Amino acid sequence: SSRLQGFTTPTAAPGRHRPSSAMLSGLFSSGASVDISLDAEATRKTAPLGRDKQGDKAYIFTDGEDVAGSAIVSLKPGKKIDHQGIKVELIGQIDMIYDRSSSYDFFTISKDLEPPGPLTESKQFKWKFGSVDKSCETYAGINCRVRFFVRLTVVRNYASNVVKELDFVVQNLGIPPELNNPIKMEVGIEDCLHIEFEYNQSKYHLKDVVVGKVYFLLVRIRIKHMELDIIRREITGQGQSQVTENETLTKFEIMDGIPVKTESIPVRLYLSGFDCGPTYNNVQNKLSVKYFLNLVLVDEEDRRYFKQQEIFLWRKKIG
């Protein structure tokens, strides 16, 4: 039997993220303002942009969909501005939250809306990026976030450029696994504790149910309770600068009291109640996100024994 390790619950770093990039309309001294919006049908779903699920929401787009909208440069009556061009860009970006200098644009496409020259009245522009490649998803983590946004820029010669950004969310459907083997393991401490646990499958969609059983084959430790945790592991960077953060999304008690030999404890854990996302593997060589089921036993002296098992999560439904 493999030896269970003593356990201390990792404490997750507090979720921090920069404010939404939907900045206030850019104002500049000539008495003009800019704004940008996305075309979205009334039925298009929205999702939170950051870690706060009650925070700013944005429209969801998927891989290969068009992204279109409007841009407005508004002038006060009688005013005019000189500019070096007006453009709109669609950008995919990975930010390391604690190091602003390491933002990396992995995707940029640009369209010119207006050639250089004077603008003497307010003007509205329609823009469209067709069949946009969005194979990564939006992600808001502890150390890293993946953003998709459109940026409107009025380029100016002697004054600062005027910029307005508007984020949107990317979600993509996963491919249902062809093989989905159950997980079965025996673990224990020699002559003290021997348990066998099984989960019905190793790959789950985000609204799935983890169904399983824990069998007690030998119990010579006074166990007072048992819980099943879901842990998200975020791995950012590479090599020497790689950072790993573990975040416990839930602790679900599955047994309270002392088990007896040959007892079988059922497990049923609904994933839909928790902040799970898909498993990500090496996004742009900068980010991986893994999920683990962590079986924890606590004895009467508050010693903790645990066994972690990685599971693969995938998105069955948008939104």
Tab-separated table of C-alpha atoms in Angstrom:
chain	number	residue	atom	x	y	z
A	1	SER	CA	0.000	0.000	0.000
A	2	SER	CA	1.213	3.512	-0.696
A	3	ARG	CA	1.651	5.618	2.443
A	4	LEU	CA	-0.840	8.428	3.031
A	5	GLN	CA	0.873	11.715	3.796
A	6	GLY	CA	0.212	14.066	6.721
A	7	PHE	CA	-1.751	17.010	5.431
A	8	THR	CA	-2.182	20.691	5.949
A	9	THR	CA	-4.862	22.398	3.900
A	10	PRO	CA	-3.183	24.884	1.509
A	11	THR	CA	-4.539	28.361	1.885
A	12	ALA	CA	-5.311	30.016	-1.426
A	13	ALA	CA	-3.873	33.450	-2.075
A	14	PRO	CA	-6.639	36.048	-2.160
A	15	GLY	CA	-8.052	36.518	-5.650
A	16	ARG	CA	-6.745	39.762	-7.076
A	17	HIS	CA	-7.352	41.137	-10.475
A	18	ARG	CA	-7.099	44.444	-12.194
A	19	PRO	CA	-10.313	46.346	-12.877
A	20	SER	CA	-12.179	45.611	-16.081
A	21	SER	CA	-10.635	47.249	-19.113
A	22	ALA	CA	-13.959	48.706	-20.187
A	23	MET	CA	-12.470	52.102	-19.354
A	24	LEU	CA	-14.444	55.314	-19.187
A	25	SER	CA	-14.942	56.926	-22.586
A	26	GLY	CA	-11.672	58.600	-23.562
A	27	LEU	CA	-11.920	62.354	-23.388
A	28	PHE	CA	-9.393	64.616	-25.006
A	29	SER	CA	-8.815	68.362	-24.934
A	30	SER	CA	-10.436	69.034	-28.284
A	31	GLY	CA	-13.869	68.295	-26.809
A	32	ALA	CA	-14.246	64.836	-28.365
A	33	SER	CA	-14.966	61.433	-26.856
A	34	VAL	CA	-14.725	57.858	-28.133
A	35	ASP	CA	-16.771	54.748	-27.434
A	36	ILE	CA	-16.922	51.188	-28.742
A	37	SER	CA	-19.609	48.494	-28.520
A	38	LEU	CA	-20.150	44.897	-29.621
A	39	ASP	CA	-23.020	43.692	-31.794
A	40	ALA	CA	-24.770	40.977	-29.795
A	41	GLU	CA	-28.197	39.442	-30.249
A	42	ALA	CA	-30.533	39.510	-27.239
A	43	THR	CA	-30.055	35.768	-26.683
A	44	ARG	CA	-26.242	35.897	-26.453
A	45	LYS	CA	-25.099	34.690	-23.045
A	46	THR	CA	-22.827	36.608	-20.691
A	47	ALA	CA	-20.253	35.537	-18.097
A	48	PRO	CA	-18.210	37.297	-15.393
A	49	LEU	CA	-14.897	38.774	-16.545
A	50	GLY	CA	-13.019	38.351	-13.280
A	51	ARG	CA	-12.835	36.133	-10.215
A	52	ASP	CA	-15.781	37.925	-8.599
A	53	LYS	CA	-18.816	36.110	-9.980
A	54	GLN	CA	-20.994	39.107	-9.053
A	55	GLY	CA	-18.675	41.529	-10.880
A	56	ASP	CA	-18.611	42.902	-14.438
A	57	LYS	CA	-20.090	40.582	-17.055
A	58	ALA	CA	-19.399	40.482	-20.783
A	59	TYR	CA	-20.779	38.723	-23.861
A	60	ILE	CA	-19.535	35.193	-24.626
A	61	PHE	CA	-18.082	34.354	-28.054
A	62	THR	CA	-16.703	31.012	-29.257
A	63	ASP	CA	-13.896	29.899	-31.563
A	64	GLY	CA	-14.524	30.786	-35.215
A	65	GLU	CA	-17.376	33.236	-34.552
A	66	ASP	CA	-17.409	36.710	-36.095
A	67	VAL	CA	-16.834	39.620	-33.711
A	68	ALA	CA	-18.439	42.868	-34.906
A	69	GLY	CA	-19.596	46.164	-33.505
A	70	SER	CA	-19.634	49.949	-33.692
A	71	ALA	CA	-17.165	52.685	-32.844
A	72	ILE	CA	-18.108	56.315	-32.284
A	73	VAL	CA	-15.942	59.416	-32.211
A	74	SER	CA	-18.121	62.244	-30.860
A	75	LEU	CA	-17.206	65.916	-31.385
A	76	LYS	CA	-18.775	68.884	-29.691
A	77	PRO	CA	-20.501	71.228	-32.167
A	78	GLY	CA	-18.046	73.522	-33.943
A	79	LYS	CA	-14.988	71.483	-32.867
A	80	LYS	CA	-12.551	69.602	-35.081
A	81	ILE	CA	-9.553	67.358	-34.426
A	82	ASP	CA	-6.524	66.369	-36.473
A	83	HIS	CA	-5.485	62.729	-36.191
A	84	GLN	CA	-3.070	60.258	-37.740
A	85	GLY	CA	-5.700	57.557	-38.296
A	86	ILE	CA	-8.474	55.752	-36.424
A	87	LYS	CA	-8.205	51.968	-36.002
A	88	VAL	CA	-9.838	49.053	-34.175
A	89	GLU	CA	-7.909	45.987	-33.003
A	90	LEU	CA	-8.982	42.599	-31.653
A	91	ILE	CA	-6.436	41.309	-29.122
A	92	GLY	CA	-5.854	38.105	-27.156
A	93	GLN	CA	-3.549	38.734	-24.200
A	94	ILE	CA	-2.014	36.838	-21.281
A	95	ASP	CA	-1.292	38.957	-18.195
A	96	MET	CA	0.829	37.935	-15.242
A	97	ILE	CA	-1.176	39.812	-12.634
A	98	TYR	CA	1.745	40.772	-10.368
A	99	ASP	CA	4.023	41.776	-13.246
A	100	ARG	CA	2.397	44.246	-15.625
A	101	SER	CA	5.531	44.290	-17.807
A	102	SER	CA	5.040	40.636	-18.769
A	103	SER	CA	1.747	41.067	-20.661
A	104	TYR	CA	1.940	39.047	-23.855
A	105	ASP	CA	-0.317	39.611	-26.875
A	106	PHE	CA	-0.603	36.172	-28.473
A	107	PHE	CA	-3.106	37.372	-31.052
A	108	THR	CA	-3.742	40.756	-32.730
A	109	ILE	CA	-5.724	41.719	-35.816
A	110	SER	CA	-6.272	45.328	-36.830
A	111	LYS	CA	-8.584	47.312	-39.142
A	112	ASP	CA	-8.160	50.932	-40.214
A	113	LEU	CA	-11.435	52.836	-39.866
A	114	GLU	CA	-10.317	56.281	-41.047
A	115	PRO	CA	-7.145	57.537	-42.815
A	116	PRO	CA	-5.109	60.420	-41.295
A	117	GLY	CA	-6.652	63.883	-41.598
A	118	PRO	CA	-9.044	66.282	-39.864
A	119	LEU	CA	-12.354	65.182	-38.368
A	120	THR	CA	-14.915	67.982	-38.388
A	121	GLU	CA	-18.017	66.198	-37.102
A	122	SER	CA	-19.022	63.176	-35.009
A	123	LYS	CA	-18.666	59.911	-36.873
A	124	GLN	CA	-19.814	56.341	-36.352
A	125	PHE	CA	-17.930	53.366	-37.792
A	126	LYS	CA	-19.082	49.767	-38.228
A	127	TRP	CA	-16.361	47.120	-37.945
A	128	LYS	CA	-16.207	43.333	-38.219
A	129	PHE	CA	-13.571	40.647	-37.720
A	130	GLY	CA	-14.715	37.488	-39.508
A	131	SER	CA	-14.265	33.875	-38.300
A	132	VAL	CA	-11.877	34.806	-35.515
A	133	ASP	CA	-9.535	32.099	-34.179
A	134	LYS	CA	-10.228	31.929	-30.426
A	135	SER	CA	-8.866	28.536	-29.410
A	136	CYS	CA	-7.907	29.714	-25.879
A	137	GLU	CA	-10.562	30.586	-23.313
A	138	THR	CA	-10.894	33.620	-21.086
A	139	TYR	CA	-9.403	32.812	-17.674
A	140	ALA	CA	-9.159	34.808	-14.420
A	141	GLY	CA	-6.771	33.164	-11.991
A	142	ILE	CA	-4.628	33.976	-8.968
A	143	ASN	CA	-1.431	34.875	-10.856
A	144	CYS	CA	-2.575	34.977	-14.459
A	145	ARG	CA	-5.451	36.030	-16.644
A	146	VAL	CA	-6.262	35.438	-20.313
A	147	ARG	CA	-8.126	38.387	-21.879
A	148	PHE	CA	-9.846	38.994	-25.193
A	149	PHE	CA	-10.803	42.580	-26.020
A	150	VAL	CA	-11.346	45.102	-28.785
A	151	ARG	CA	-9.411	48.366	-28.679
A	152	LEU	CA	-10.387	51.585	-30.466
A	153	THR	CA	-7.498	54.032	-31.005
A	154	VAL	CA	-7.456	57.574	-32.355
A	155	VAL	CA	-3.785	58.121	-33.242
A	156	ARG	CA	-2.592	61.685	-32.580
A	157	ASN	CA	0.629	63.453	-33.460
A	158	TYR	CA	1.313	65.821	-30.599
A	159	ALA	CA	-1.175	64.646	-27.978
A	160	SER	CA	-1.643	61.226	-26.370
A	161	ASN	CA	-3.481	58.613	-28.415
A	162	VAL	CA	-7.107	58.217	-27.355
A	163	VAL	CA	-7.868	54.602	-26.463
A	164	LYS	CA	-10.986	52.713	-25.383
A	165	GLU	CA	-10.974	48.967	-24.643
A	166	LEU	CA	-13.911	46.579	-24.279
A	167	ASP	CA	-13.489	42.994	-23.049
A	168	PHE	CA	-15.494	39.971	-24.140
A	169	VAL	CA	-15.450	36.375	-22.858
A	170	VAL	CA	-14.332	33.347	-24.879
A	171	GLN	CA	-15.698	29.894	-24.030
A	172	ASN	CA	-15.368	26.777	-26.193
A	173	LEU	CA	-17.157	23.435	-26.113
A	174	GLY	CA	-14.965	20.493	-25.199
A	175	ILE	CA	-14.919	17.182	-27.042
A	176	PRO	CA	-16.677	14.391	-25.105
A	177	PRO	CA	-14.059	11.788	-24.143
A	178	GLU	CA	-14.192	8.506	-26.058
A	179	LEU	CA	-12.665	6.616	-23.138
A	180	ASN	CA	-13.586	7.471	-19.559
A	181	ASN	CA	-12.098	4.906	-17.232
A	182	PRO	CA	-13.047	4.730	-13.548
A	183	ILE	CA	-10.433	5.572	-10.917
A	184	LYS	CA	-9.632	2.796	-8.406
A	185	MET	CA	-6.894	2.995	-5.773
A	186	GLU	CA	-5.834	1.280	-2.559
A	187	VAL	CA	-4.012	3.390	0.009
A	188	GLY	CA	-3.088	3.017	3.645
A	189	ILE	CA	-0.681	3.085	6.529
A	190	GLU	CA	0.856	-0.271	7.328
A	191	ASP	CA	-1.057	-2.214	10.005
A	192	CYS	CA	-3.133	0.883	10.883
A	193	LEU	CA	-5.384	1.856	8.015
A	194	HIS	CA	-6.207	0.347	4.659
A	195	ILE	CA	-8.830	1.863	2.384
A	196	GLU	CA	-9.885	1.393	-1.199
A	197	PHE	CA	-11.648	4.148	-3.097
A	198	GLU	CA	-13.167	4.357	-6.524
A	199	TYR	CA	-14.734	7.121	-8.621
A	200	ASN	CA	-17.035	6.225	-11.490
A	201	GLN	CA	-14.950	8.076	-14.100
A	202	SER	CA	-11.781	10.152	-14.557
A	203	LYS	CA	-13.168	12.845	-16.905
A	204	TYR	CA	-16.108	15.090	-16.036
A	205	HIS	CA	-17.983	17.946	-17.667
A	206	LEU	CA	-18.482	21.100	-15.572
A	207	LYS	CA	-22.072	20.197	-14.546
A	208	ASP	CA	-21.293	16.533	-13.894
A	209	VAL	CA	-21.614	14.471	-10.703
A	210	VAL	CA	-18.694	12.641	-9.088
A	211	VAL	CA	-20.058	9.287	-7.916
A	212	GLY	CA	-17.903	6.884	-5.954
A	213	LYS	CA	-17.333	4.699	-2.898
A	214	VAL	CA	-14.768	4.450	-0.114
A	215	TYR	CA	-14.214	0.975	1.419
A	216	PHE	CA	-12.548	0.546	4.818
A	217	LEU	CA	-10.582	-2.708	4.737
A	218	LEU	CA	-8.603	-2.112	7.959
A	219	VAL	CA	-9.296	0.555	10.603
A	220	ARG	CA	-6.990	0.810	13.636
A	221	ILE	CA	-6.932	4.608	13.738
A	222	ARG	CA	-9.831	6.489	15.315
A	223	ILE	CA	-11.054	8.420	12.272
A	224	LYS	CA	-13.537	11.152	13.199
A	225	HIS	CA	-14.472	12.394	9.760
A	226	MET	CA	-13.709	12.202	6.057
A	227	GLU	CA	-14.097	14.836	3.349
A	228	LEU	CA	-13.637	15.196	-0.385
A	229	ASP	CA	-12.024	18.438	-1.606
A	230	ILE	CA	-11.771	19.873	-5.100
A	231	ILE	CA	-8.420	21.561	-5.680
A	232	ARG	CA	-7.501	23.808	-8.605
A	233	ARG	CA	-3.789	23.960	-9.393
A	234	GLU	CA	-2.646	26.939	-11.479
A	235	ILE	CA	0.849	26.679	-12.976
A	236	THR	CA	2.253	29.836	-14.585
A	237	GLY	CA	5.573	30.674	-16.215
A	238	GLN	CA	8.366	28.298	-17.140
A	239	GLY	CA	11.596	26.952	-15.714
A	240	GLN	CA	13.060	28.901	-12.782
A	241	SER	CA	10.222	31.426	-12.819
A	242	GLN	CA	7.419	28.842	-12.709
A	243	VAL	CA	4.839	29.501	-9.970
A	244	THR	CA	2.273	26.966	-8.704
A	245	GLU	CA	-0.820	27.987	-6.728
A	246	ASN	CA	-3.224	25.496	-5.147
A	247	GLU	CA	-6.748	26.690	-4.401
A	248	THR	CA	-9.337	24.617	-2.512
A	249	LEU	CA	-12.693	25.217	-4.213
A	250	THR	CA	-14.787	23.153	-1.794
A	251	LYS	CA	-14.597	20.809	1.183
A	252	PHE	CA	-17.426	18.278	1.114
A	253	GLU	CA	-17.907	16.071	4.181
A	254	ILE	CA	-18.756	12.508	3.212
A	255	MET	CA	-18.511	10.823	6.627
A	256	ASP	CA	-18.857	11.903	10.244
A	257	GLY	CA	-17.970	9.375	12.929
A	258	ILE	CA	-15.787	6.295	13.294
A	259	PRO	CA	-15.955	3.805	10.400
A	260	VAL	CA	-15.890	0.068	10.961
A	261	LYS	CA	-14.028	-2.548	8.980
A	262	THR	CA	-15.729	-3.503	5.665
A	263	GLU	CA	-17.882	-0.345	5.789
A	264	SER	CA	-18.587	1.262	2.430
A	265	ILE	CA	-19.163	5.044	2.295
A	266	PRO	CA	-20.953	6.414	-0.812
A	267	VAL	CA	-19.699	9.581	-2.521
A	268	ARG	CA	-21.873	11.942	-4.583
A	269	LEU	CA	-20.487	15.385	-5.359
A	270	TYR	CA	-22.203	17.784	-7.789
A	271	LEU	CA	-19.611	19.901	-9.639
A	272	SER	CA	-22.121	22.525	-10.793
A	273	GLY	CA	-22.093	24.243	-7.401
A	274	PHE	CA	-18.420	25.154	-7.555
A	275	ASP	CA	-16.187	27.506	-9.496
A	276	CYS	CA	-14.669	24.893	-11.792
A	277	GLY	CA	-13.473	25.551	-15.323
A	278	PRO	CA	-11.976	23.266	-17.958
A	279	THR	CA	-8.546	21.694	-17.595
A	280	TYR	CA	-6.007	23.800	-19.546
A	281	ASN	CA	-2.730	22.308	-20.703
A	282	ASN	CA	0.143	24.682	-21.488
A	283	VAL	CA	-1.808	27.643	-22.912
A	284	GLN	CA	0.630	29.696	-25.026
A	285	ASN	CA	3.475	27.999	-23.067
A	286	LYS	CA	2.534	30.170	-20.074
A	287	LEU	CA	-0.420	28.621	-18.226
A	288	SER	CA	-1.742	25.224	-17.155
A	289	VAL	CA	-4.776	24.604	-14.926
A	290	LYS	CA	-5.371	21.181	-13.383
A	291	TYR	CA	-8.081	19.838	-11.053
A	292	PHE	CA	-7.752	17.225	-8.307
A	293	LEU	CA	-10.092	15.243	-6.077
A	294	ASN	CA	-8.491	15.179	-2.627
A	295	LEU	CA	-9.738	12.512	-0.203
A	296	VAL	CA	-8.982	13.663	3.367
A	297	LEU	CA	-9.296	11.641	6.595
A	298	VAL	CA	-8.989	13.348	9.991
A	299	ASP	CA	-8.318	11.355	13.174
A	300	GLU	CA	-9.258	12.212	16.751
A	301	GLU	CA	-5.899	13.918	17.284
A	302	ASP	CA	-6.619	16.125	14.248
A	303	ARG	CA	-3.937	14.510	12.116
A	304	ARG	CA	-4.878	14.652	8.458
A	305	TYR	CA	-4.236	11.953	5.852
A	306	PHE	CA	-4.941	12.567	2.202
A	307	LYS	CA	-4.714	11.120	-1.281
A	308	GLN	CA	-5.000	13.301	-4.390
A	309	GLN	CA	-6.176	12.138	-7.783
A	310	GLU	CA	-6.157	14.308	-10.912
A	311	ILE	CA	-9.376	14.535	-12.920
A	312	PHE	CA	-9.916	16.058	-16.363
A	313	LEU	CA	-12.674	18.683	-16.719
A	314	TRP	CA	-14.272	19.803	-19.989
A	315	ARG	CA	-17.008	22.217	-21.056
A	316	LYS	CA	-20.247	20.633	-22.304
A	317	LYS	CA	-22.313	23.841	-22.486
A	318	ILE	CA	-21.565	27.513	-23.142
A	319	GLY	CA	-22.412	29.961	-20.351
